Coordinates of C-alpha atoms (C1' of nucleotides) in Angstrom, one line a residue:
Chain A
M13 CA 239.1 197.1 -13.1
C14 CA 235.9 195.9 -14.8
S15 CA 232.7 198.4 -14.6
T16 CA 229.4 197.4 -13.2
A17 CA 228.5 197.1 -16.5
N18 CA 231.2 195.1 -17.8
Y19 CA 231.0 192.1 -15.3
V20 CA 227.3 192.0 -15.0
L21 CA 226.7 189.7 -18.2
P22 CA 229.6 186.9 -17.1
L23 CA 227.7 187.0 -13.7
R24 CA 224.6 186.5 -15.4
R25 CA 226.0 183.9 -17.4
T26 CA 227.3 182.2 -14.4
C27 CA 224.4 182.2 -12.3
E28 CA 221.8 181.3 -14.7
V29 CA 222.7 178.3 -15.5
L30 CA 222.6 177.5 -12.0
A31 CA 219.1 179.6 -11.8
T32 CA 216.3 177.8 -11.1
P33 CA 213.0 178.4 -10.0
G34 CA 212.5 179.3 -6.9
R35 CA 216.3 179.8 -6.6
L36 CA 218.5 182.1 -6.7
C37 CA 221.8 181.9 -8.5
G38 CA 224.1 178.8 -7.1
G39 CA 220.9 177.2 -6.0
V40 CA 219.6 179.4 -3.7
S41 CA 216.1 178.8 -2.4
M42 CA 213.6 182.1 -1.9
P43 CA 211.5 181.3 0.7
T44 CA 210.5 185.2 1.1
N45 CA 209.9 187.8 -0.8
F46 CA 213.3 188.2 -2.4
P47 CA 212.5 189.9 -6.2
G48 CA 214.7 187.2 -7.7
A49 CA 212.1 184.5 -6.3
R50 CA 209.2 186.7 -6.5
S51 CA 210.2 187.0 -10.2
H52 CA 210.1 183.3 -10.4
G53 CA 206.6 182.9 -8.7
A54 CA 208.2 182.3 -4.8
P55 CA 206.1 183.3 -2.2
Q56 CA 205.8 186.8 -1.2
D57 CA 206.9 188.0 1.9
T58 CA 205.2 191.8 2.5
D59 CA 207.6 192.9 5.1
M60 CA 210.7 191.8 2.5
D61 CA 209.1 192.9 -0.5
M62 CA 208.8 196.1 1.3
A63 CA 212.1 196.1 2.5
W64 CA 213.6 195.0 -0.6
Q65 CA 212.1 197.6 -2.9
E66 CA 213.1 200.3 -0.2
L67 CA 216.3 198.9 -0.9
M68 CA 216.4 198.9 -4.7
A69 CA 214.4 201.9 -4.8
I70 CA 217.8 203.7 -3.9
T71 CA 219.2 204.4 -7.2
E72 CA 221.9 205.8 -6.4
L73 CA 223.3 203.0 -4.3
Q74 CA 222.2 200.0 -6.3
E75 CA 226.2 199.2 -6.6
F76 CA 226.0 198.8 -2.9
E77 CA 227.9 195.6 -2.0
A78 CA 227.5 193.2 0.3
P79 CA 229.1 194.0 4.1
G80 CA 232.3 192.2 4.7
E81 CA 232.8 192.3 0.9
G82 CA 236.1 193.6 -0.3
S83 CA 234.8 196.6 -2.3
Y84 CA 232.3 197.4 0.2
A85 CA 234.8 197.8 2.8
P86 CA 236.1 201.1 3.5
T87 CA 237.2 202.0 0.0
Q88 CA 234.0 201.6 -1.4
Y89 CA 232.8 204.1 1.8
Q90 CA 235.7 206.0 0.6
T91 CA 234.4 206.9 -2.6
M92 CA 232.1 209.0 -0.6
E93 CA 234.6 210.6 0.6
P94 CA 235.9 213.4 -2.0
M95 CA 232.0 215.3 -1.2
V96 CA 234.1 216.4 1.6
P97 CA 237.3 218.8 0.0
M98 CA 239.8 218.1 2.2
G99 CA 241.5 221.5 2.1
G100 CA 240.9 224.9 0.5
Y101 CA 237.5 225.9 0.1
G102 CA 235.1 223.9 2.0
M103 CA 232.2 224.2 4.6
A104 CA 232.4 224.7 8.0
Q105 CA 231.3 221.7 9.5
S106 CA 231.7 221.8 13.3
H107 CA 229.1 218.8 14.3
S108 CA 230.6 216.0 15.6
E109 CA 227.8 213.8 15.9
P110 CA 228.2 209.4 15.7
A111 CA 227.1 207.9 12.8
P112 CA 223.2 207.5 12.0
A113 CA 220.9 204.6 11.5
A114 CA 223.8 201.9 12.1
C115 CA 223.7 202.4 16.0
Q116 CA 220.4 204.0 16.3
L117 CA 219.1 200.4 14.3
G118 CA 220.6 198.5 16.8
T119 CA 222.5 196.9 14.4
A120 CA 225.7 198.0 14.5
D121 CA 227.3 194.8 15.6
I122 CA 226.8 193.6 12.6
Y123 CA 227.9 196.2 10.5
E124 CA 231.0 196.5 12.4
G125 CA 233.1 195.6 9.9
C126 CA 231.8 197.8 7.2
Y127 CA 230.9 201.2 9.5
S128 CA 233.7 200.9 11.2
E129 CA 235.1 203.1 8.6
E130 CA 231.8 205.1 7.9
V131 CA 231.3 206.1 11.5
P132 CA 234.5 208.4 11.5
V133 CA 232.9 209.5 8.5
C134 CA 230.2 211.5 10.4
H135 CA 233.0 212.3 13.1
R136 CA 235.4 213.8 10.4
L137 CA 232.2 215.9 9.1
G138 CA 233.2 217.7 12.3
S139 CA 236.9 217.2 13.4
S140 CA 237.9 218.4 10.2
A141 CA 235.9 221.1 9.2
E142 CA 238.2 223.7 10.6
A143 CA 241.0 222.1 8.5
M144 CA 238.5 222.0 5.7
Y145 CA 237.9 225.6 5.8
G146 CA 240.8 226.7 8.2
Q147 CA 238.2 228.0 10.4
S148 CA 235.3 226.6 12.2
E149 CA 231.7 227.5 11.5
S150 CA 231.6 228.9 15.2
Q151 CA 234.2 231.5 13.4
L152 CA 232.3 232.0 10.6
N153 CA 229.1 232.9 12.7
Q154 CA 231.5 234.9 14.7
R155 CA 232.6 236.7 11.6
M156 CA 229.8 237.5 9.7
P157 CA 228.4 240.4 12.2
T158 CA 231.5 241.6 12.1
I159 CA 231.8 242.2 8.4
S160 CA 230.8 246.0 8.6
S161 CA 233.4 246.5 11.2
Q162 CA 235.8 244.8 8.4
T163 CA 234.6 247.0 6.0
Q164 CA 236.0 249.6 8.0
H165 CA 239.3 248.3 8.3
S166 CA 239.6 246.9 4.8
L167 CA 238.5 250.5 3.6
M168 CA 241.3 251.6 5.5
A169 CA 243.4 248.6 4.4
F170 CA 242.6 249.7 1.0
R171 CA 243.4 253.0 1.3
E172 CA 247.0 251.9 3.6
Q173 CA 247.9 249.8 0.4
M174 CA 247.2 252.3 -1.9
N175 CA 249.3 254.9 -0.1
M176 CA 251.9 252.1 0.1
S177 CA 252.1 251.6 -3.6
G178 CA 252.5 255.3 -4.0
T179 CA 255.3 255.3 -1.6
S180 CA 257.0 252.6 -3.4
Q181 CA 256.8 254.6 -6.5
G182 CA 258.5 257.8 -4.7
H183 CA 259.1 260.8 -6.6
R184 CA 258.1 259.2 -9.6
R185 CA 257.1 262.6 -10.8
A186 CA 260.1 264.5 -10.1
N187 CA 262.2 261.8 -12.0
A188 CA 259.8 262.2 -15.0
C189 CA 260.3 265.6 -14.9
L190 CA 264.0 265.0 -15.2
T191 CA 263.6 262.3 -17.8
Q192 CA 260.6 262.7 -20.2
G193 CA 260.8 265.6 -22.8
P194 CA 258.7 268.4 -21.9
S195 CA 255.0 267.9 -22.1
R196 CA 252.4 270.1 -23.5
H197 CA 252.2 272.2 -20.7
M198 CA 255.9 272.1 -20.7
L199 CA 255.9 273.6 -23.9
W200 CA 254.5 276.7 -22.3
N201 CA 257.2 277.6 -20.3
T202 CA 258.9 280.6 -21.5
H203 CA 261.6 279.9 -19.3
G204 CA 262.2 276.0 -19.8
H205 CA 262.3 276.0 -16.5
A206 CA 261.7 272.3 -15.1
R207 CA 259.1 271.9 -12.5
S208 CA 260.6 271.3 -8.9
A209 CA 258.9 270.7 -5.9
D210 CA 259.0 274.1 -4.9
D211 CA 256.9 275.4 -8.0
L212 CA 254.2 272.9 -7.9
E213 CA 251.9 275.7 -8.5
S214 CA 253.1 275.6 -11.9
D215 CA 251.6 274.0 -14.7
S216 CA 251.4 275.4 -17.9
G217 CA 254.3 277.7 -19.7
L218 CA 253.2 280.3 -17.5
S219 CA 253.3 278.6 -14.2
L220 CA 256.8 277.0 -15.3
G221 CA 257.8 280.2 -15.4
S222 CA 257.4 281.0 -12.1
S223 CA 259.3 278.6 -10.6
P224 CA 262.0 280.9 -9.4
P225 CA 261.2 282.6 -6.1
M226 CA 257.4 283.5 -6.2
A227 CA 256.5 286.9 -5.8
S228 CA 253.8 286.9 -3.1
P229 CA 249.9 287.0 -3.9
D230 CA 249.8 290.7 -3.2
N231 CA 252.9 290.8 -5.7
A232 CA 251.0 289.0 -8.0
V233 CA 248.3 291.4 -8.2
G234 CA 250.6 294.2 -8.3
A235 CA 252.7 292.4 -11.2
A236 CA 249.4 292.2 -12.9
P237 CA 249.5 295.2 -14.7
G238 CA 252.6 294.3 -16.1
Y239 CA 252.1 291.0 -17.8
M240 CA 251.3 292.4 -20.9
G241 CA 254.7 291.9 -22.9
V242 CA 256.0 290.2 -20.1
D243 CA 256.5 286.8 -19.1
I244 CA 253.4 286.6 -17.0
G245 CA 254.7 283.6 -15.4
I246 CA 256.5 285.5 -12.8
T247 CA 253.8 288.2 -11.7
Y248 CA 251.4 286.1 -10.3
S249 CA 253.4 283.3 -7.1
D250 CA 252.3 279.9 -7.1
G251 CA 252.1 280.7 -3.8
E252 CA 248.3 280.3 -4.3
P253 CA 246.0 279.6 -1.4
D254 CA 245.9 276.0 -0.1
G255 CA 243.4 274.1 -0.6
R256 CA 241.1 275.6 1.6
S257 CA 240.4 278.2 -0.6
E258 CA 238.9 276.2 -3.1
H259 CA 237.4 274.5 -0.4
A260 CA 235.4 277.4 0.6
R261 CA 234.2 278.1 -3.0
R262 CA 233.0 274.5 -3.7
A263 CA 230.1 274.8 -1.6
H264 CA 228.9 277.2 -4.1
I265 CA 228.8 276.1 -7.3
H266 CA 226.9 274.9 -10.2
Y267 CA 228.6 272.2 -11.7
P268 CA 227.3 270.0 -14.7
M269 CA 229.4 267.3 -14.2
D270 CA 228.9 263.6 -13.8
Y271 CA 227.9 263.8 -9.8
Q272 CA 225.7 267.0 -10.0
N273 CA 222.7 264.9 -10.1
Q274 CA 223.5 262.2 -8.1
S275 CA 221.6 261.2 -5.2
H276 CA 223.7 263.0 -2.4
S277 CA 224.5 266.3 -3.8
Y278 CA 227.6 265.8 -4.6
F279 CA 227.7 269.7 -5.2
H280 CA 225.2 272.5 -4.4
S281 CA 225.0 276.1 -5.2
G282 CA 224.8 278.9 -2.9
A283 CA 223.2 282.4 -3.0
H284 CA 226.1 284.0 -4.4
H285 CA 227.9 282.7 -7.2
S286 CA 231.6 283.2 -7.1
Y287 CA 233.4 284.3 -10.4
F288 CA 236.0 281.9 -10.5
S289 CA 234.5 279.1 -8.4
P290 CA 233.8 276.4 -10.6
Q291 CA 235.1 273.6 -8.7
P292 CA 232.4 271.0 -7.8
N293 CA 232.0 270.5 -4.1
A294 CA 232.6 267.4 -2.2
L295 CA 230.3 267.8 0.6
T296 CA 233.1 267.2 3.2
P297 CA 233.0 268.5 6.6
R298 CA 236.0 270.4 6.0
S299 CA 234.8 272.1 2.7
V300 CA 231.3 272.8 4.2
K301 CA 232.9 274.6 6.9
Q302 CA 235.1 276.6 5.0
S303 CA 232.9 277.3 2.1
Q304 CA 232.8 281.1 1.3
V305 CA 230.8 283.2 -1.2
A306 CA 233.0 285.8 -2.7
T307 CA 234.1 287.2 -6.0
V308 CA 237.4 287.6 -7.7
S309 CA 237.8 290.8 -7.3
D310 CA 236.0 290.8 -4.0
M311 CA 238.3 288.7 -2.6
Y312 CA 241.1 289.9 -4.4
N313 CA 240.7 293.4 -3.5
D314 CA 239.5 292.8 0.2
S315 CA 241.5 290.4 1.6
G316 CA 245.2 290.5 -0.4
V317 CA 245.3 286.7 -1.2
S318 CA 247.7 285.0 0.5
S319 CA 249.9 282.1 -1.4
R320 CA 250.7 278.7 -0.1
G321 CA 253.8 279.3 2.0
S322 CA 253.7 282.9 2.5
S323 CA 253.2 284.4 5.4
N324 CA 249.6 285.7 5.2
T325 CA 248.6 281.6 6.2
N326 CA 246.2 283.1 9.2
I327 CA 243.6 284.4 6.4
Y328 CA 243.4 280.2 5.6
T329 CA 243.6 278.8 9.3
K330 CA 240.6 280.7 10.8
P331 CA 238.4 282.3 8.1
Q332 CA 236.2 279.2 7.5
G333 CA 234.3 279.7 9.8
S334 CA 233.2 283.1 9.2
A335 CA 230.9 283.9 6.5
S336 CA 232.1 287.6 6.4
T337 CA 235.5 286.6 5.7
P338 CA 236.2 285.9 1.9
A339 CA 237.6 282.8 0.8
P340 CA 240.6 283.3 -0.8
L341 CA 241.4 282.7 -4.5
S342 CA 242.9 279.8 -5.8
R343 CA 246.0 279.4 -7.6
D344 CA 244.6 279.7 -10.9
E345 CA 242.1 282.3 -9.7
R346 CA 244.9 284.7 -9.0
R347 CA 246.4 283.9 -12.3
A348 CA 243.3 284.4 -14.1
V349 CA 243.4 288.1 -12.1
A350 CA 246.5 288.6 -12.8
L351 CA 246.2 287.9 -16.5
K352 CA 242.9 289.7 -16.3
I353 CA 241.1 286.7 -18.2
P354 CA 237.6 288.4 -19.1
F355 CA 235.5 285.4 -18.2
P356 CA 234.6 283.4 -15.2
M357 CA 236.6 280.3 -14.6
D358 CA 233.3 278.6 -14.5
K359 CA 232.8 279.0 -18.3
I360 CA 236.1 278.5 -19.0
I361 CA 236.0 275.2 -17.6
N362 CA 232.4 273.6 -17.8
L363 CA 231.8 275.1 -21.2
P364 CA 231.7 272.7 -24.4
V365 CA 234.4 272.7 -26.2
D366 CA 232.6 274.5 -29.3
D367 CA 231.7 276.8 -27.1
F368 CA 234.9 277.3 -25.3
N369 CA 236.1 278.1 -28.6
E370 CA 234.1 280.3 -29.4
L371 CA 234.4 282.3 -26.4
L372 CA 238.0 282.1 -27.0
T373 CA 237.4 283.7 -30.4
Q374 CA 235.0 286.9 -28.9
Y375 CA 238.0 288.2 -27.0
T376 CA 241.6 289.2 -28.4
L377 CA 243.9 287.3 -25.9
T378 CA 247.4 287.2 -25.7
E379 CA 249.6 283.6 -25.9
N380 CA 249.9 283.7 -22.1
Q381 CA 246.4 284.3 -21.6
L382 CA 244.9 281.5 -23.6
A383 CA 247.6 279.0 -22.0
L384 CA 246.6 280.1 -18.6
V385 CA 242.8 279.5 -19.8
R386 CA 243.5 276.2 -21.4
D387 CA 245.6 275.2 -18.1
I388 CA 242.6 276.5 -16.1
R389 CA 240.0 274.5 -18.3
R390 CA 242.4 271.4 -18.3
R391 CA 243.0 271.4 -14.3
G392 CA 239.3 272.4 -13.7
K393 CA 237.7 269.1 -15.6
N394 CA 240.8 267.1 -14.2
K395 CA 239.7 268.1 -10.8
V396 CA 236.1 267.1 -11.4
A397 CA 237.1 263.8 -13.2
A398 CA 239.5 262.9 -9.7
Q399 CA 236.5 263.7 -7.6
N400 CA 234.1 261.5 -9.9
C401 CA 237.2 258.8 -9.9
R402 CA 237.7 258.7 -6.3
K403 CA 233.9 258.9 -5.4
R404 CA 233.3 255.8 -8.1
K405 CA 236.4 254.2 -6.3
L406 CA 235.0 254.1 -2.9
E407 CA 231.5 253.1 -4.4
S408 CA 233.6 250.4 -5.9
I409 CA 235.2 249.6 -2.6
I410 CA 231.5 249.5 -1.0
H411 CA 229.8 247.0 -3.3
L412 CA 232.9 244.9 -3.1
E413 CA 232.8 244.7 0.5
R414 CA 229.1 243.8 0.2
E415 CA 229.1 241.4 -2.4
L416 CA 232.0 239.6 -0.2
G417 CA 229.7 239.7 2.7
Q418 CA 226.7 238.2 0.6
L419 CA 229.5 235.8 -1.0
Q420 CA 230.3 234.6 2.9
A421 CA 226.7 234.3 3.8
Q422 CA 226.1 232.0 0.7
R423 CA 228.7 230.1 1.5
E424 CA 227.8 229.4 4.8
N425 CA 224.6 228.3 3.7
L426 CA 226.0 226.0 1.4
A427 CA 227.9 224.2 4.0
Q428 CA 225.0 223.6 6.5
E429 CA 223.2 222.1 3.5
R430 CA 226.2 219.9 2.3
L431 CA 226.0 218.8 6.2
E432 CA 223.0 218.1 5.8
F433 CA 223.4 215.9 3.0
Q434 CA 226.0 214.2 4.4
R435 CA 224.3 213.3 7.5
S436 CA 221.3 212.0 5.1
L437 CA 223.2 210.2 3.1
A438 CA 225.1 208.5 6.1
F439 CA 221.7 207.6 7.3
I440 CA 220.6 206.1 4.7
K441 CA 223.8 203.8 4.1
C442 CA 223.1 202.4 7.2
R443 CA 219.4 202.0 6.2
L444 CA 220.9 200.2 3.5
T445 CA 223.1 197.9 5.4
D446 CA 220.4 196.8 7.3
L447 CA 218.1 195.6 4.6
Y448 CA 220.7 194.0 3.3
S449 CA 221.4 192.1 6.3
E450 CA 217.7 191.4 6.1
V451 CA 217.3 190.2 3.0
F452 CA 220.6 188.1 3.7
S453 CA 218.7 186.9 6.9
H454 CA 215.8 185.0 5.0
L455 CA 218.0 183.3 2.3
R456 CA 218.4 179.5 2.7
D457 CA 220.5 177.3 0.9
E458 CA 219.4 173.8 -0.4
D459 CA 220.2 172.5 3.1
G460 CA 218.3 175.2 4.8
Q461 CA 221.2 176.8 6.1
P462 CA 221.2 180.4 6.0
Y463 CA 223.9 182.4 3.5
S464 CA 226.9 183.8 4.9
I465 CA 227.1 187.3 4.2
D466 CA 230.9 187.0 4.0
E467 CA 230.7 184.6 1.5
Y468 CA 227.9 185.8 -0.7
S469 CA 226.6 189.1 -2.2
L470 CA 223.5 190.3 -3.9
Q471 CA 223.8 191.9 -7.2
Q472 CA 221.3 193.2 -9.6
T473 CA 221.5 193.2 -13.3
P474 CA 220.1 196.2 -14.9
D475 CA 216.9 194.2 -15.6
G476 CA 216.3 193.9 -12.6
K477 CA 216.9 190.2 -11.8
I478 CA 218.8 189.2 -8.4
Y479 CA 221.5 187.2 -8.1
L480 CA 223.1 185.8 -5.1
V481 CA 226.7 185.7 -6.0
P482 CA 229.8 183.8 -4.0
H483 CA 232.4 186.0 -3.1
T484 CA 234.9 184.1 -5.3
T485 CA 232.9 184.6 -8.1
M486 CA 233.0 188.3 -7.7
Q487 CA 237.0 188.3 -6.7
K488 CA 237.5 186.8 -10.6
R489 CA 235.4 189.3 -12.0
E490 CA 237.4 191.7 -10.7
Q491 CA 240.6 190.2 -12.0
C492 CA 239.4 190.8 -14.9
Chain B
dT13 C1' 255.1 265.8 15.9
dC14 C1' 253.0 262.4 13.4
dT15 C1' 249.2 260.7 11.5
dA16 C1' 245.0 259.7 8.6
dT17 C1' 242.4 261.7 5.2
dC18 C1' 241.0 265.1 1.7
dT19 C1' 241.9 267.7 -2.1
dG20 C1' 244.5 269.5 -6.2
dT21 C1' 247.5 268.2 -9.7
dC22 C1' 250.3 265.9 -13.2
dA23 C1' 251.2 262.3 -16.2
dT24 C1' 249.6 258.6 -18.7
dT25 C1' 246.4 255.8 -21.4
dC26 C1' 242.7 255.3 -23.7
dG27 C1' 238.1 256.3 -26.7
Chain C
dT10 C1' 245.8 265.4 -34.2
dC11 C1' 243.1 266.7 -30.5
dC12 C1' 240.2 266.4 -26.7
dG13 C1' 238.0 264.9 -22.3
dA14 C1' 237.5 261.2 -19.2
dA15 C1' 239.2 258.2 -16.4
dT16 C1' 242.9 256.9 -13.2
dG17 C1' 247.6 256.1 -10.6
dA18 C1' 250.5 258.4 -8.0
dC19 C1' 252.3 262.7 -5.7
dA20 C1' 252.2 266.2 -2.6
dG21 C1' 250.3 269.9 0.4
dA22 C1' 246.9 271.1 3.7
dT23 C1' 244.3 269.8 7.6
dA24 C1' 242.0 267.7 11.3

DNA sequence: TCTATCTGTCATTCG
DNA sequence: TCCGAATGACAGATA
């Protein structure tokens, strides 16, 4: 194919030979305002001049070819089609309107050949909308208000997905326990017991040592005095109070961690400060309801701390509503009591490393005590980290949902804008065709006969000259 | 009893 | 090497 730039010069050579003042190439007379004639001093016709100027002012359409010409025919307009992606991402165009201009201008009969394809373009704008976007504009409009509800669903789905993915891995940890070498926590297991589902509470060597049938919390207390010199792991059962006990205390904590100072009080302090209550409080209804105030000693002495799975479960089923009922101790709290850890858990968990180490040096602790303290510290920090992590995850999801909604709205706006541009373009094309025909209607050959728009086309060279070129010449040019 | 959700914990990675 | 943060995964508790 020859580009426009390539065939202009041959065309000019062909035409200029024939061009004479007052005539277009091929001996065309210019009785009107045809620019080519004007440049040669031809008479001016204001209307035609204006029309032509308007026509040629459409720079992006200056390659527009005469109606009826091969290159002008559907394929020429088809080149505009790619503006509408046929599939995948696109805009929603639900409008099914006839092509403007041609019909409105009453010249449709003239351009029937050329616009027979153009009109469907406009029609396709609507008819193909769903195919292009997979959903109609109306559907999009319907979707937008539902984003918020979808957010809920997607959040749920997200969680579900996470749960499913987690399920798929099933018992990974159990397997890991069997297959992996002892972790640093496992090293503390003086019994060398592997963790099992039944001794989940165990973590450090202390707890691992407790993996055998757990003593009740009460027993743990009772066993506490005997922790010195024996495997203390079995002195406290991991039948620690269930999560509630920790929830109950979380509402009364000064917690200098990441989210403590965030806008929504992730944690808050209470009038009392639990001796072993460093856990942050995610203010869930449950945790708030379960919030309790008590010291370890109070809790321990008063309630007979229950352990998870122990018969003393009623302490967890009804205590949270009563401010007078102290919350049960957590597993680590009970352990700390059992091992007589001489400092509070909040210090264990929240002190900086140096301060923490300094604190340890201030006391003479047994190996088991040190192990427990380090375990408490690790778990406490990890607990906060997990809470922060979860909060970030939720915030991230919310942020992404918002972003999704914004992008969907933006896409809809762009689709609408594109539709408007395409309508405008179709109108301009029709207008151009009108002008083109009007120009032809004023052209006369040497015999005063009008030129056939089917046999000739108007071409403008880069220097602004206009030539009337027979189609035969155009065809030869294209063949080159 | 089942389900969804919350929470603590462990294992692991990374800085 | 140790420590802590971050995070996926798991499991228990609870509504």
